Amino acid sequence: MRRAIPLILIFLSVLSCREPMSVETYIHSETGPYAFSVDMSDTTAVYDLTIYTRLDGPHRYLESDFETPLTIYWRSPSDSLYSETVYLPLEGEDENFYSRQLMVPYREDVSPVEAGVWALTVTLPSPVPGLRGLGLMTTKRRI
């Protein structure tokens, strides 16, 4: 039995050395720009990207529209640049009197044209009242 304990510990340590299937990065800034690194090196996987944030104050006191445009720039590992504008809804799933949390799917089943680490930069055209920062969650799924 004494000999089995070290083998069990070695086995458990090998199992714990796997890459996480989800990575989250949060940038605390009210105005941006928000720069993220998205590792899409694994060609046997697809990626889901979710944008999240937390805003101070309940939605009913928001002085702006119900959504805000985000300009998103993608820079490929070979330095090609792509851009798009998406709209972030400002109504939160988890809302109370003091704040609200937003988790919005951005892209699902992304299979990049080029494997590697991509640079993603998000800019806002104008400040959003109560915005604390912006986060990106990248989830890898095997295909």
mmCIF file of C-alpha atoms in Angstrom:
data_model
loop_
_atom_site.group_PDB
_atom_site.id
_atom_site.type_symbol
_atom_site.label_atom_id
_atom_site.label_comp_id
_atom_site.label_asym_id
_atom_site.label_seq_id
_atom_site.Cartn_x
_atom_site.Cartn_y
_atom_site.Cartn_z
ATOM 1 C CA MET A 1 0.000 0.000 0.000
ATOM 2 C CA ARG A 2 2.857 2.378 0.801
ATOM 3 C CA ARG A 3 4.226 1.940 -2.715
ATOM 4 C CA ALA A 4 0.872 2.740 -4.282
ATOM 5 C CA ILE A 5 0.575 6.194 -2.684
ATOM 6 C CA PRO A 6 3.463 7.781 -4.652
ATOM 7 C CA LEU A 7 2.129 6.252 -7.874
ATOM 8 C CA ILE A 8 -1.344 7.637 -7.201
ATOM 9 C CA LEU A 9 0.110 11.104 -6.494
ATOM 10 C CA ILE A 10 2.137 11.024 -9.717
ATOM 11 C CA PHE A 11 -0.941 9.942 -11.682
ATOM 12 C CA LEU A 12 -3.048 12.749 -10.199
ATOM 13 C CA SER A 13 -0.374 15.356 -10.925
ATOM 14 C CA VAL A 14 -0.206 14.275 -14.583
ATOM 15 C CA LEU A 15 -3.986 14.614 -14.894
ATOM 16 C CA SER A 16 -3.914 18.117 -13.448
ATOM 17 C CA CYS A 17 -1.471 19.417 -16.066
ATOM 18 C CA ARG A 18 -4.003 19.958 -18.822
ATOM 19 C CA GLU A 19 -4.683 23.223 -20.596
ATOM 20 C CA PRO A 20 -7.897 24.910 -19.416
ATOM 21 C CA MET A 21 -10.783 24.809 -21.882
ATOM 22 C CA SER A 22 -11.788 28.378 -21.022
ATOM 23 C CA VAL A 23 -9.718 31.546 -20.565
ATOM 24 C CA GLU A 24 -11.045 34.868 -19.259
ATOM 25 C CA THR A 25 -9.351 38.244 -19.458
ATOM 26 C CA TYR A 26 -10.803 41.394 -17.915
ATOM 27 C CA ILE A 27 -9.480 44.910 -18.469
ATOM 28 C CA HIS A 28 -10.491 47.480 -15.879
ATOM 29 C CA SER A 29 -10.940 50.749 -17.780
ATOM 30 C CA GLU A 30 -13.922 52.994 -18.324
ATOM 31 C CA THR A 31 -12.968 54.148 -21.812
ATOM 32 C CA GLY A 32 -10.685 51.552 -23.446
ATOM 33 C CA PRO A 33 -9.272 50.587 -25.825
ATOM 34 C CA TYR A 34 -9.431 46.988 -24.621
ATOM 35 C CA ALA A 35 -6.698 44.732 -26.041
ATOM 36 C CA PHE A 36 -6.925 40.947 -25.720
ATOM 37 C CA SER A 37 -4.782 38.040 -26.918
ATOM 38 C CA VAL A 38 -6.827 35.131 -28.230
ATOM 39 C CA ASP A 39 -4.900 31.889 -28.546
ATOM 40 C CA MET A 40 -6.451 29.894 -31.371
ATOM 41 C CA SER A 41 -3.456 27.662 -32.054
ATOM 42 C CA ASP A 42 -5.311 24.355 -31.802
ATOM 43 C CA THR A 43 -6.547 23.383 -35.279
ATOM 44 C CA THR A 44 -8.592 20.494 -33.837
ATOM 45 C CA ALA A 45 -10.889 22.859 -31.921
ATOM 46 C CA VAL A 46 -13.468 25.585 -32.439
ATOM 47 C CA TYR A 47 -13.766 28.608 -30.177
ATOM 48 C CA ASP A 48 -16.664 30.444 -28.562
ATOM 49 C CA LEU A 49 -16.089 34.083 -27.596
ATOM 50 C CA THR A 50 -18.178 35.922 -25.001
ATOM 51 C CA ILE A 51 -17.933 39.604 -24.074
ATOM 52 C CA TYR A 52 -18.741 40.489 -20.485
ATOM 53 C CA THR A 53 -18.816 43.554 -18.262
ATOM 54 C CA ARG A 54 -20.397 45.017 -15.183
ATOM 55 C CA LEU A 55 -22.068 48.434 -15.119
ATOM 56 C CA ASP A 56 -22.835 50.548 -12.075
ATOM 57 C CA GLY A 57 -26.504 51.396 -11.537
ATOM 58 C CA PRO A 58 -29.654 49.646 -12.703
ATOM 59 C CA HIS A 59 -30.655 49.750 -16.375
ATOM 60 C CA ARG A 60 -33.663 52.001 -15.764
ATOM 61 C CA TYR A 61 -31.314 54.847 -14.760
ATOM 62 C CA LEU A 62 -29.127 54.541 -17.828
ATOM 63 C CA GLU A 63 -28.989 57.815 -19.713
ATOM 64 C CA SER A 64 -27.949 56.343 -23.071
ATOM 65 C CA ASP A 65 -29.559 53.946 -25.543
ATOM 66 C CA PHE A 66 -30.316 50.296 -24.914
ATOM 67 C CA GLU A 67 -27.140 49.215 -26.721
ATOM 68 C CA THR A 68 -23.741 50.612 -27.582
ATOM 69 C CA PRO A 69 -21.609 49.968 -30.668
ATOM 70 C CA LEU A 70 -18.250 48.240 -30.247
ATOM 71 C CA THR A 71 -15.647 48.433 -32.985
ATOM 72 C CA ILE A 72 -13.654 45.218 -32.945
ATOM 73 C CA TYR A 73 -10.289 44.877 -34.661
ATOM 74 C CA TRP A 74 -8.743 41.452 -35.239
ATOM 75 C CA ARG A 75 -5.028 41.163 -36.072
ATOM 76 C CA SER A 76 -3.988 37.738 -37.352
ATOM 77 C CA PRO A 77 -0.681 36.029 -36.477
ATOM 78 C CA SER A 78 0.581 37.028 -39.955
ATOM 79 C CA ASP A 79 -0.409 40.681 -39.277
ATOM 80 C CA SER A 80 -3.550 40.916 -41.450
ATOM 81 C CA LEU A 81 -6.163 43.306 -40.019
ATOM 82 C CA TYR A 82 -9.937 42.747 -39.941
ATOM 83 C CA SER A 83 -12.598 44.946 -38.347
ATOM 84 C CA GLU A 84 -16.300 44.946 -37.624
ATOM 85 C CA THR A 85 -18.886 46.796 -35.557
ATOM 86 C CA VAL A 86 -21.170 44.878 -33.208
ATOM 87 C CA TYR A 87 -23.716 46.155 -30.720
ATOM 88 C CA LEU A 88 -23.530 45.371 -27.028
ATOM 89 C CA PRO A 89 -26.956 45.328 -25.344
ATOM 90 C CA LEU A 90 -26.918 47.239 -22.063
ATOM 91 C CA GLU A 91 -29.687 45.278 -20.368
ATOM 92 C CA GLY A 92 -28.188 42.944 -17.782
ATOM 93 C CA GLU A 93 -29.000 39.354 -16.887
ATOM 94 C CA ASP A 94 -27.987 39.794 -13.265
ATOM 95 C CA GLU A 95 -29.325 43.200 -12.262
ATOM 96 C CA ASN A 96 -29.934 44.804 -8.908
ATOM 97 C CA PHE A 97 -30.254 48.392 -7.686
ATOM 98 C CA TYR A 98 -26.477 48.953 -7.656
ATOM 99 C CA SER A 99 -25.198 47.228 -10.776
ATOM 100 C CA ARG A 100 -25.871 44.871 -13.643
ATOM 101 C CA GLN A 101 -23.799 42.161 -15.259
ATOM 102 C CA LEU A 102 -23.671 41.586 -19.008
ATOM 103 C CA MET A 103 -22.504 38.337 -20.639
ATOM 104 C CA VAL A 104 -23.082 38.470 -24.378
ATOM 105 C CA PRO A 105 -22.058 35.770 -26.872
ATOM 106 C CA TYR A 106 -19.892 37.442 -29.514
ATOM 107 C CA ARG A 107 -18.919 34.565 -31.830
ATOM 108 C CA GLU A 108 -19.586 30.818 -31.663
ATOM 109 C CA ASP A 109 -17.846 27.927 -33.434
ATOM 110 C CA VAL A 110 -14.962 30.093 -34.648
ATOM 111 C CA SER A 111 -12.468 28.154 -36.738
ATOM 112 C CA PRO A 112 -9.803 30.706 -37.670
ATOM 113 C CA VAL A 113 -8.381 30.899 -41.172
ATOM 114 C CA GLU A 114 -4.960 31.020 -39.557
ATOM 115 C CA ALA A 115 -3.918 29.144 -36.425
ATOM 116 C CA GLY A 116 -2.019 31.067 -33.758
ATOM 117 C CA VAL A 117 -2.430 33.914 -31.300
ATOM 118 C CA TRP A 118 -4.733 36.637 -32.577
ATOM 119 C CA ALA A 119 -4.876 40.191 -31.192
ATOM 120 C CA LEU A 120 -8.388 41.502 -30.566
ATOM 121 C CA THR A 121 -8.897 45.191 -29.759
ATOM 122 C CA VAL A 122 -12.275 46.650 -28.796
ATOM 123 C CA THR A 123 -13.003 50.385 -28.881
ATOM 124 C CA LEU A 124 -16.066 52.388 -27.833
ATOM 125 C CA PRO A 125 -17.121 55.493 -29.805
ATOM 126 C CA SER A 126 -18.235 57.236 -26.611
ATOM 127 C CA PRO A 127 -18.150 56.502 -22.872
ATOM 128 C CA VAL A 128 -20.901 54.309 -21.429
ATOM 129 C CA PRO A 129 -22.179 55.560 -18.053
ATOM 130 C CA GLY A 130 -21.230 53.163 -15.260
ATOM 131 C CA LEU A 131 -18.953 50.953 -17.379
ATOM 132 C CA ARG A 132 -16.204 49.443 -15.214
ATOM 133 C CA GLY A 133 -14.263 47.588 -17.895
ATOM 134 C CA LEU A 134 -14.589 44.885 -20.509
ATOM 135 C CA GLY A 135 -13.780 41.196 -20.476
ATOM 136 C CA LEU A 136 -13.431 38.420 -23.024
ATOM 137 C CA MET A 137 -14.040 34.745 -22.319
ATOM 138 C CA THR A 138 -12.642 32.279 -24.843
ATOM 139 C CA THR A 139 -13.899 28.700 -24.645
ATOM 140 C CA LYS A 140 -12.253 25.961 -26.690
ATOM 141 C CA ARG A 141 -14.280 22.936 -27.831
ATOM 142 C CA ARG A 142 -12.921 19.863 -29.604
ATOM 143 C CA ILE A 143 -14.482 19.074 -32.963
#
